[in-house]
Each structure stands twice: as structure tokens, then as C-alpha cells.
Amino acid sequence: MGKALDGVRILDFTHVQSGPTCTQLLAWFGADVIKVERAGAGDITREQLRDVPDADSLYFTMLNGNKRSITLDTKNPEGKRVLETLIQHCDVLVENFAPGALDRMGFTWERIQELNPRMIVASVKGFGPGPYEDCKVYENVAQCAGGAASTTGFDDGPPVVTGAQIGDSGTGLHLALGIVTALYQRVQTGRGQKVLAAMQDGVLNLCRVKLRDQQRLERTNVLKEYPQYPNGTFGEAVPRAGNASGGGQPGWILKCKGWETDPNAYIYFITQAPVWDRICNLIGREEWISDPDYATPNARLPRLKEIFAEIEHWTMQRTKFEAMELLNKYDIPCGPILSMKEIAEDQSLRATGTIVEVDHPVRGKYLTVGNPIKLSDSPTDVKRSPLLGEHTDEVMAELGYSSEQISALRAAGAI
Ligand code: COA
């Protein structure tokens, strides 16, 4: 079976995490992703957080599957010429250099358009145009500047960043959508365009509900589903809401059997209004079904702490998996807190290709997260990441270079 992006060639100038997540997704959908790296060094993550001496790190291998790697010094005059040929050969150039790096290399948008007017140039930057546009940015900077950190954590503690890499991988996802959209528009216009995904914007997009709450707070001075209600106070900005659900259905994380020794013996429990009677029956508080202080969602809002404490008495008698099974029988929304160990061992995630084991010639077998987006006509076949420069000769030959020319370029330090 073919792949959705068969025939699309990506000149992959990405490094670290945000850009590589984007191009890995495109590779999973079938694009030919040619990752350009500096000889002798490569993407800095190849050597970061290494767990096997001299082997590409998991940081690198888990973000660069299904790609080809070539080495090229784009500051070398001969290397620049190779890059020009690559630009003419490819459909999309993806980069996440610090602002201005591509221009400093001599490859401005105008120059790229001269070389290939159909080229789509897609960039991740920390910030969009404005006071911070020249700043270098990493994941947690984006989480802080995009509104996530100020709204994560508990009210009595400092801002907290999340483990989910919403700044890097989140922005990579946004960029991938921008690229396929630009490819679609190119079918009509025949022209390439610039695609920009700023990490601050991507994080804010994912924090949209908190800007919703900011405006609700300004109008009403209170957020009744937040844990600060009814006894705490609200300031001018959306406060940190602990584990409150953030939606119209109150939720909280509750202890389960074994919580004293297992840091992940917890369950997320949602008191969804349509199943309130079932929750009451299950925990033995049948009287709450008709008691006016508990019978309606609004009546329950000032009593959520008491309600969740009562439900917790019930969950603490069961493991998170027992609770999950029982609650799902009654259609009560809930979710066990799964550790990474449990996820790595989860057979159903293996069966769907969401967790995949691949073999690497230097490091051996490793687990990676497969394509979370499943297309029925474009199945993903997850492959290992390339070694540095593994495909240089192959790609150079496809560009029309003879083996003598390749040797000469190598001797000149261009590739
Ligand atoms: N040949 C020659 N030079 C190359 C090259 C190649 N194949 N690949 C990269 N370079 C050069 C660049 O041209 C740049 O040179 P310059 O500074 O002289 O212009 C240099 O390598 C370093 O690039 P830079 O992007 O500045 O790397 P950095 O390690 O200093 O910064 C980041 C890293 C992530 C902070 C920065 O790239 C950034 O802010 N990117 C945008 C936001 C982003 O994606 N952040 C998240 C990363 S997960």
C-alpha cells in the first residue's frame, strides 16, 4: 500500500526536538525526509543524555526515525552549491535554527524562491514577530511564555512546567499541519509559501481554555469549578487549578489502594452530571441523589472537596485498575495514572503501533513512540533513525553527483 505523502521530498534542517518531531511525522506519512547535519557533529541530541557509550542517544533516535541523514557543511562554498541543488530537488525545507541563521547562511526566502518557486519553507521559532522574535527558545521557555506554567501546579506553590513537551513536540505538530496545508494550497497556486509556527503561539493554542477562564474571571470575579472556590480568593489572573478538570465536568485525582508506597496508585475521577446517581449508588451515598445540596451540578460546586474526599474513601479500597473496571461498567469517566513503566509494557499500545520496538545497528533494540495518527490507507511502518551521514552517498547520487565528485566534495570538507 502507498503512503499519503509518497513523492514529497523534505529538506530537513531541523535539530533538537521541535523540528525533528515535525519531520518525523511527515516521514511516517511517507515523505522522503533528508536530514542535513554537520559532518563529525550532527544534531546535538545524538550525544545528549547518552545511555549507551558512542551510540546515538534515545533523545535522537526517538525523534528521527524513518529519515535519511546526509552530512553537509552549508558554510563551505562547495557545500552551498550542494544545498542549492537540494533546494531545487525538494518540496519543503523545514528548519528550527535560531532566528536569522538561514539568512546568515545566504539562503533568504528570496534566494530560495529564485532557486525553487514551489518550495515551502517551514520554520519553528520561539516567538513570532515582536519584542522577543530574536530570542533562542527551548521547551520550558515556551511553556512559561505561552501561559502553561502560570496555570499549572497548585495554588500554594510556584508555577510548574508539564512533562508533556507542548512547546517542542506540540509546535512540531502545528508545523506539520501547516506544511501539509501549504502543500495542498500549492496544488492550486503552483507556488510555495512560508509557514511559521512560533512555540509561544503553539503553547497558547493548547492553553486556549485558560484564556477562556481569564475572560470569565474578569467578568464574574470567580471561577466556581476551581479549587479556590468557595473558601479561597481569586486575584486578577487565572490561578493554578491543581488537578481540576478545566472543563464543565468536575474532576480530581484520587488515591487508590497502595498509594502509600506506589507514587502512581491514583485515578482521575470525573463527576460527570449524567452519571451522578450511579456515582452516589456506587459509593453508598444514595441520599445525595435527591438532596438539594448535592442533586444538581451547581449545588455541588461549593462542595467538590467534600464530594471528592467521599469518593476517595471508595477508590482507596481498590487498585486503580479495579476502580477503572468498576467505574467503566457504569459509564463513569475515569483514568488510571499510568507510569511510563506501565506504558512501556502495555501490550495494547504495542498492538496498535503506538509503542514500537525497533532495532538499531549500534545501540540495539529500543522503544519508541510510533505514529499517534492512524490513517487507514497510509499505514505507518516505523523504522530506526539513521546514523550520521548514512545516506550521504545515496542522496548525492540521486542529485546527479558522480562518485568522483562525491569524493572531491568530501576531500574539500563540503560533505
Ligand atoms: N553546516 C554549517 N552550519 C550549520 C549547519 C550545517 N549543516 N547546521 C547548522 N549550522 C549553523 C547555523 O547556521 C548556525 O550558525 P550561525 O549562528 O553562525 O548563524 C549554527 O549552526 C547554530 O544554529 P542555532 O540554531 O543557533 O543553534 P544553537 O544550538 O545555538 O541554538 C536553539 C539552539 C534550539 C536554541 C535555536 O536553534 C532556536 O532557538 N531555535 C528555534 C526555536 C526552537 O526550535 N527551539 C526548540 C528546540 S527543541
Coordinates of C-alpha atoms and ligand atoms in Angstrom, one line a residue:
M1 CA 0.0 0.0 0.0
G2 CA 1.3 3.5 -0.8
K3 CA 1.7 6.3 1.7
A4 CA -0.2 9.6 1.9
L5 CA 2.9 11.7 1.3
D6 CA 4.7 9.5 -1.3
G7 CA 6.7 11.6 -3.6
V8 CA 7.0 14.6 -1.2
R9 CA 10.7 15.5 -0.6
I10 CA 11.6 17.2 2.6
L11 CA 14.9 19.0 3.1
D12 CA 15.2 18.6 6.9
F13 CA 17.3 21.2 8.5
T14 CA 15.9 20.6 12.0
H15 CA 17.6 19.8 15.2
V16 CA 16.9 19.1 18.9
Q17 CA 13.2 18.3 19.3
S18 CA 10.6 20.7 17.9
G19 CA 11.6 20.5 14.2
P20 CA 12.5 16.8 14.3
T21 CA 9.1 15.8 15.7
C22 CA 7.5 17.6 12.7
T23 CA 9.7 15.9 10.1
Q24 CA 9.4 12.5 11.7
L25 CA 5.6 12.8 11.4
L26 CA 5.9 13.7 7.7
A27 CA 8.3 10.7 7.2
W28 CA 5.8 8.4 8.9
F29 CA 3.2 9.6 6.4
G30 CA 5.6 8.6 3.6
A31 CA 7.6 11.8 2.8
D32 CA 11.2 11.3 1.9
V33 CA 12.9 13.2 4.7
I34 CA 16.6 14.1 4.1
K35 CA 18.1 15.3 7.3
V36 CA 21.0 17.6 6.8
E37 CA 23.7 17.6 9.5
R38 CA 27.2 18.8 10.0
A39 CA 29.9 16.2 9.4
G40 CA 31.5 15.0 12.6
A41 CA 28.9 16.5 14.9
G42 CA 25.4 16.1 13.6
D43 CA 22.2 17.0 15.5
I44 CA 23.4 17.9 19.1
T45 CA 20.9 15.4 20.6
R46 CA 22.9 12.5 19.1
E47 CA 25.2 12.9 22.0
Q48 CA 22.9 14.3 24.7
L49 CA 21.6 12.2 27.5
R50 CA 23.5 9.2 26.2
D51 CA 22.8 5.9 27.9
V52 CA 25.0 3.7 25.7
P53 CA 28.6 4.8 25.1
D54 CA 29.2 6.0 21.5
A55 CA 25.6 5.2 20.4
D56 CA 23.1 7.8 19.3
S57 CA 21.0 8.7 22.3
L58 CA 17.4 7.9 22.8
Y59 CA 16.7 11.6 22.6
F60 CA 17.9 11.5 18.9
T61 CA 16.7 8.0 17.9
M62 CA 13.2 8.6 19.1
L63 CA 12.8 11.8 17.1
N64 CA 14.4 10.9 13.9
G65 CA 13.0 7.6 12.7
N66 CA 12.3 6.9 9.1
K67 CA 14.6 9.7 7.9
R68 CA 17.8 9.7 5.8
S69 CA 20.8 11.5 7.0
I70 CA 23.4 13.4 4.9
T71 CA 26.3 15.5 6.1
L72 CA 26.8 18.9 4.5
D73 CA 28.7 22.0 5.6
T74 CA 26.4 24.8 4.4
K75 CA 29.0 27.4 5.1
N76 CA 31.5 25.8 2.7
P77 CA 31.2 27.3 -0.8
E78 CA 31.0 23.8 -2.4
G79 CA 28.5 22.8 0.3
K80 CA 26.4 25.8 -0.5
R81 CA 26.2 24.6 -4.1
V82 CA 25.0 21.2 -3.0
L83 CA 22.4 22.9 -0.8
E84 CA 21.2 24.8 -3.9
T85 CA 20.7 21.6 -5.7
L86 CA 18.9 20.1 -2.8
I87 CA 16.6 23.1 -2.7
Q88 CA 15.8 22.6 -6.3
H89 CA 15.2 18.9 -5.7
C90 CA 12.9 19.2 -2.7
D91 CA 9.3 20.4 -2.0
V92 CA 9.7 21.6 1.6
L93 CA 12.5 23.0 3.7
V94 CA 11.9 22.6 7.4
E95 CA 14.2 24.4 9.9
N96 CA 14.3 25.4 13.5
F97 CA 17.5 27.3 13.7
A98 CA 17.9 30.3 15.9
P99 CA 16.3 33.4 14.2
G100 CA 18.3 34.6 11.2
A101 CA 20.6 31.5 10.8
L102 CA 19.2 30.6 7.4
D103 CA 19.7 34.2 6.2
R104 CA 23.2 34.2 7.5
M105 CA 23.9 31.1 5.5
G106 CA 22.9 33.1 2.5
F107 CA 19.6 31.3 2.0
T108 CA 17.0 34.1 2.4
W109 CA 13.4 33.5 1.4
E110 CA 14.0 35.5 -1.8
R111 CA 17.1 33.3 -2.7
I112 CA 15.2 30.1 -2.0
Q113 CA 12.3 31.3 -4.2
E114 CA 14.7 32.1 -7.0
L115 CA 16.1 28.6 -6.8
N116 CA 12.6 26.9 -6.5
P117 CA 9.4 28.9 -6.5
R118 CA 7.4 25.9 -5.4
M119 CA 9.5 25.5 -2.3
I120 CA 7.6 25.6 1.0
V121 CA 9.9 27.0 3.8
A122 CA 8.6 25.9 7.2
S123 CA 10.1 27.2 10.4
V124 CA 9.7 26.8 14.1
K125 CA 10.8 29.8 16.1
G126 CA 10.4 30.6 19.8
F127 CA 8.4 33.7 19.3
G128 CA 6.5 35.3 16.4
P129 CA 7.2 38.9 15.2
G130 CA 7.5 41.3 18.2
P131 CA 9.8 42.1 21.1
Y132 CA 11.2 38.6 21.5
E133 CA 11.5 37.5 17.9
D134 CA 15.3 37.2 18.0
C135 CA 15.4 35.1 21.2
K136 CA 16.5 31.5 21.3
V137 CA 13.9 29.3 22.9
Y138 CA 13.7 25.9 24.5
E139 CA 10.7 23.9 25.6
N140 CA 10.2 25.3 29.1
V141 CA 10.7 28.9 28.0
A142 CA 7.8 28.4 25.6
Q143 CA 5.7 26.7 28.4
C144 CA 6.3 29.8 30.5
A145 CA 5.8 32.4 27.8
G146 CA 2.7 30.6 26.4
G147 CA 0.7 30.7 29.6
A148 CA 1.0 27.0 30.5
A149 CA 3.3 27.4 33.6
S150 CA 1.3 30.1 35.2
T151 CA -1.8 27.9 35.1
T152 CA -0.2 24.6 36.1
G153 CA 0.5 23.4 39.6
F154 CA -1.2 24.1 42.9
D155 CA -2.4 27.4 44.3
D156 CA 0.1 27.4 47.2
G157 CA 3.1 26.6 45.0
P158 CA 5.2 28.2 42.2
P159 CA 4.4 27.9 38.5
V160 CA 5.1 24.4 37.2
V161 CA 6.1 23.1 33.7
T162 CA 4.5 19.9 32.4
G163 CA 6.2 16.7 31.3
A164 CA 4.3 16.8 28.0
Q165 CA 6.5 18.6 25.6
I166 CA 3.9 21.0 24.4
G167 CA 6.4 23.7 23.4
D168 CA 8.6 21.4 21.3
S169 CA 6.6 18.4 20.1
G170 CA 3.4 20.5 20.3
T171 CA 4.8 23.1 18.0
G172 CA 6.2 20.4 15.7
L173 CA 2.7 19.1 15.3
H174 CA 1.4 22.5 14.5
L175 CA 4.1 23.0 11.9
A176 CA 3.4 19.6 10.3
L177 CA -0.2 20.7 9.8
G178 CA 0.9 24.0 8.3
I179 CA 3.2 22.1 5.9
V180 CA 0.5 19.7 4.5
T181 CA -1.9 22.7 4.3
A182 CA 0.7 24.6 2.2
L183 CA 1.3 21.6 0.0
Y184 CA -2.5 21.4 -0.6
Q185 CA -2.7 25.1 -1.5
R186 CA 0.3 24.6 -3.8
V187 CA -1.7 22.2 -5.9
Q188 CA -4.0 25.2 -6.8
T189 CA -1.4 28.0 -6.9
G190 CA 1.7 26.3 -8.0
R191 CA 3.6 28.4 -5.5
G192 CA 5.4 27.7 -2.3
Q193 CA 5.0 29.8 0.8
K194 CA 6.5 30.4 4.2
V195 CA 5.0 28.5 7.2
L196 CA 5.8 29.7 10.7
A197 CA 4.9 28.0 13.9
A198 CA 6.0 30.0 16.9
M199 CA 6.4 28.0 20.1
Q200 CA 4.7 30.6 22.3
D201 CA 1.7 30.6 19.9
G202 CA 1.6 26.8 19.9
V203 CA 1.6 26.6 23.7
L204 CA -1.1 29.3 23.9
N205 CA -3.2 27.5 21.4
L206 CA -3.0 24.4 23.7
C207 CA -3.8 26.7 26.7
R208 CA -6.9 28.2 24.9
V209 CA -9.2 27.2 27.8
K210 CA -7.2 29.2 30.2
L211 CA -7.6 32.4 28.2
R212 CA -11.3 31.5 28.2
D213 CA -11.2 31.3 32.0
Q214 CA -9.3 34.6 32.2
Q215 CA -12.2 36.4 30.5
R216 CA -14.7 34.6 32.6
L217 CA -12.8 35.7 35.7
E218 CA -12.7 39.3 34.6
R219 CA -16.5 39.3 34.1
T220 CA -17.6 37.4 37.2
N221 CA -14.6 37.6 39.6
V222 CA -14.9 33.9 40.4
L223 CA -14.3 30.5 38.8
K224 CA -16.6 28.2 40.6
E225 CA -15.1 24.9 39.3
Y226 CA -11.7 25.9 40.5
P227 CA -10.4 24.6 43.9
Q228 CA -10.1 28.1 45.2
Y229 CA -13.9 28.3 45.3
P230 CA -15.7 28.8 47.7
N231 CA -13.2 29.4 50.5
G232 CA -10.1 30.8 48.7
T233 CA -9.7 34.1 46.9
F234 CA -9.2 35.0 43.3
G235 CA -6.8 37.6 42.0
E236 CA -6.6 39.3 38.6
A237 CA -5.2 36.4 36.7
V238 CA -6.4 32.8 36.2
P239 CA -4.9 30.8 39.2
R240 CA -3.3 27.4 39.2
A241 CA -6.1 24.8 39.4
G242 CA -4.3 21.8 40.7
N243 CA -5.9 18.7 39.2
A244 CA -9.3 20.3 38.5
S245 CA -10.7 19.2 35.2
G246 CA -10.7 22.6 33.4
G247 CA -14.0 21.7 31.7
G248 CA -17.6 21.7 32.7
Q249 CA -17.4 18.3 34.4
P250 CA -15.5 18.5 37.7
G251 CA -12.7 16.1 38.2
W252 CA -9.8 15.4 40.6
I253 CA -7.0 12.9 41.1
L254 CA -7.9 10.4 43.9
K255 CA -5.8 7.9 45.9
C256 CA -6.2 4.2 45.2
K257 CA -5.2 1.1 47.1
G258 CA -1.4 1.1 47.5
W259 CA -0.9 4.9 47.3
E260 CA 1.3 4.8 50.4
T261 CA 4.1 3.1 48.6
D262 CA 3.3 3.4 44.9
P263 CA 3.6 7.0 43.7
N264 CA 1.2 6.3 40.8
A265 CA -1.6 4.5 42.6
Y266 CA -4.1 7.2 41.7
I267 CA -7.1 7.6 39.4
Y268 CA -8.6 10.6 37.7
F269 CA -12.2 10.7 38.5
I270 CA -14.8 12.8 36.7
T271 CA -18.2 13.5 38.4
Q272 CA -20.0 13.8 35.1
A273 CA -23.5 15.1 35.7
P274 CA -25.5 12.4 33.7
V275 CA -24.0 9.6 35.9
W276 CA -24.3 11.4 39.3
D277 CA -26.9 8.9 40.5
R278 CA -24.6 6.0 39.6
I279 CA -21.7 7.6 41.4
C280 CA -23.8 8.0 44.5
N281 CA -25.1 4.5 44.4
L282 CA -21.6 3.1 44.0
I283 CA -20.0 4.9 46.9
G284 CA -23.0 4.3 49.1
R285 CA -24.3 7.9 49.3
E286 CA -27.7 7.3 47.7
E287 CA -29.2 10.2 49.7
W288 CA -27.1 12.7 47.6
I289 CA -29.2 11.8 44.5
S290 CA -32.2 13.8 45.8
D291 CA -30.6 16.0 48.4
P292 CA -30.9 19.6 47.0
D293 CA -27.4 20.4 48.3
Y294 CA -25.9 17.7 46.0
A295 CA -28.5 16.9 43.3
T296 CA -27.5 19.5 40.7
P297 CA -24.1 20.3 39.3
N298 CA -24.4 23.9 40.5
A299 CA -25.3 22.8 44.1
R300 CA -22.3 20.5 44.1
L301 CA -19.7 23.2 43.0
P302 CA -19.1 24.6 46.5
R303 CA -18.9 21.0 47.9
L304 CA -16.5 19.4 45.4
K305 CA -13.7 18.9 48.0
E306 CA -16.1 17.1 50.4
I307 CA -17.5 15.0 47.5
F308 CA -14.1 14.0 46.1
A309 CA -13.0 13.1 49.7
E310 CA -16.0 10.8 50.0
I311 CA -15.4 9.2 46.6
E312 CA -11.7 8.8 47.6
H313 CA -12.8 6.6 50.5
W314 CA -14.2 4.3 47.8
T315 CA -11.3 4.4 45.4
M316 CA -8.8 3.8 48.3
Q317 CA -10.3 0.4 48.8
R318 CA -9.5 -0.6 45.2
T319 CA -6.4 -0.6 42.9
K320 CA -6.6 1.9 40.1
F321 CA -7.3 -0.9 37.6
E322 CA -10.1 -2.4 39.8
A323 CA -11.6 1.0 40.1
M324 CA -11.3 1.7 36.4
E325 CA -13.1 -1.6 35.6
L326 CA -16.0 -1.0 38.0
L327 CA -16.4 2.6 37.1
N328 CA -16.5 1.9 33.4
K329 CA -19.3 -0.7 33.9
Y330 CA -21.4 2.3 34.9
D331 CA -20.0 4.6 32.2
I332 CA -18.4 6.9 34.8
P333 CA -15.4 8.7 33.1
C334 CA -12.1 8.0 34.8
G335 CA -8.5 7.2 34.0
P336 CA -5.7 5.4 35.9
I337 CA -2.5 7.4 36.4
L338 CA -0.1 5.2 34.3
S339 CA 3.6 5.3 34.9
M340 CA 6.0 5.3 32.0
K341 CA 6.9 1.8 33.1
E342 CA 3.3 0.6 32.7
I343 CA 3.0 2.4 29.4
A344 CA 6.2 0.8 28.1
E345 CA 4.9 -2.6 29.0
D346 CA 1.3 -2.1 27.7
Q347 CA 0.5 -4.7 25.2
S348 CA -2.4 -2.9 23.6
L349 CA -0.2 0.1 22.8
R350 CA 2.2 -2.3 21.2
A351 CA -0.6 -3.9 19.2
T352 CA -1.7 -0.6 17.7
G353 CA 1.8 0.6 16.8
T354 CA 1.7 3.4 19.3
I355 CA 4.7 1.9 21.1
V356 CA 7.1 0.3 18.8
E357 CA 10.4 -1.6 19.3
V358 CA 13.0 -1.0 16.6
D359 CA 16.5 -2.4 16.2
H360 CA 19.5 -0.1 15.8
P361 CA 22.9 -1.3 14.5
V362 CA 24.8 0.4 17.3
R363 CA 22.5 0.6 20.3
G364 CA 20.4 -2.5 19.7
K365 CA 16.7 -2.6 20.4
Y366 CA 14.9 0.4 21.8
L367 CA 11.3 1.5 22.3
T368 CA 9.9 4.5 20.5
V369 CA 6.5 6.1 20.3
G370 CA 5.0 5.3 16.9
N371 CA 2.7 7.5 14.9
P372 CA -0.2 8.6 17.1
I373 CA -2.2 9.5 14.0
K374 CA -3.6 6.4 12.2
L375 CA -4.6 6.7 8.5
S376 CA -6.4 3.7 7.1
D377 CA -4.9 4.0 3.7
S378 CA -1.4 5.1 4.8
P379 CA -0.2 2.7 7.5
T380 CA 3.0 3.7 9.3
D381 CA 6.0 1.4 9.3
V382 CA 8.3 2.8 12.0
K383 CA 12.0 2.5 11.1
R384 CA 15.1 3.2 13.1
S385 CA 16.9 6.6 13.0
P386 CA 19.8 7.0 10.5
L387 CA 23.4 7.0 11.5
L388 CA 25.2 10.3 10.9
G389 CA 25.7 10.7 7.2
E390 CA 24.4 7.2 6.5
H391 CA 22.7 8.3 3.3
T392 CA 25.1 11.0 2.0
D393 CA 26.4 9.0 -1.0
E394 CA 23.0 7.6 -1.8
V395 CA 21.4 11.1 -1.8
M396 CA 24.3 12.7 -3.6
A397 CA 24.0 10.1 -6.4
E398 CA 20.2 10.8 -6.7
L399 CA 21.1 14.5 -7.1
G400 CA 23.3 13.5 -10.0
Y401 CA 26.8 13.6 -8.5
S402 CA 29.3 11.0 -9.7
S403 CA 31.3 9.1 -7.2
E404 CA 34.4 11.1 -8.2
Q405 CA 32.6 14.4 -7.5
I406 CA 31.4 13.0 -4.2
S407 CA 34.9 12.1 -3.2
A408 CA 36.1 15.5 -4.2
L409 CA 33.4 17.2 -2.1
R410 CA 34.3 15.0 0.8
A411 CA 38.0 15.9 0.4
A412 CA 37.0 19.6 0.4
G413 CA 35.1 19.2 3.6
A414 CA 31.8 20.1 2.0
I415 CA 30.0 16.9 2.8
Ligands
COA1 N1 26.5 23.5 8.1 C1 27.1 24.6 8.6 N2 26.5 25.3 9.6 C2 25.4 24.8 10.2 C3 24.8 23.6 9.7 C4 25.4 22.9 8.7 N3 24.9 21.8 8.2 N4 23.7 23.4 10.5 C5 23.6 24.4 11.4 N5 24.6 25.3 11.2 C6 24.9 26.5 11.9 C7 23.8 27.6 11.7 O1 23.9 28.2 10.5 C8 24.1 28.5 12.9 O2 25.2 29.3 12.6 P1 25.2 30.9 12.9 O3 24.9 31.1 14.3 O4 26.6 31.3 12.5 O5 24.1 31.5 12.0 C9 24.7 27.5 14.0 O6 24.9 26.3 13.3 C10 23.8 27.2 15.2 O7 22.5 27.2 14.9 P2 21.5 27.6 16.1 O8 20.1 27.3 15.7 O9 21.8 29.0 16.6 O10 21.8 26.5 17.3 P3 22.0 26.7 18.9 O11 22.5 25.4 19.4 O12 22.9 27.9 19.2 O13 20.5 27.1 19.4 C11 18.2 26.6 19.7 C12 19.6 26.0 19.6 C13 17.2 25.5 19.8 C14 18.1 27.5 21.0 C15 17.9 27.5 18.5 O14 18.1 26.8 17.3 C16 16.5 28.1 18.4 O15 16.1 29.0 19.2 N6 15.6 27.5 17.5 C17 14.3 28.0 17.3 C18 13.4 27.5 18.4 C19 13.4 26.1 18.6 O16 13.1 25.3 17.7 N7 13.6 25.7 19.9 C20 13.3 24.4 20.3 C21 14.4 23.4 20.1 S1 13.8 21.9 20.6

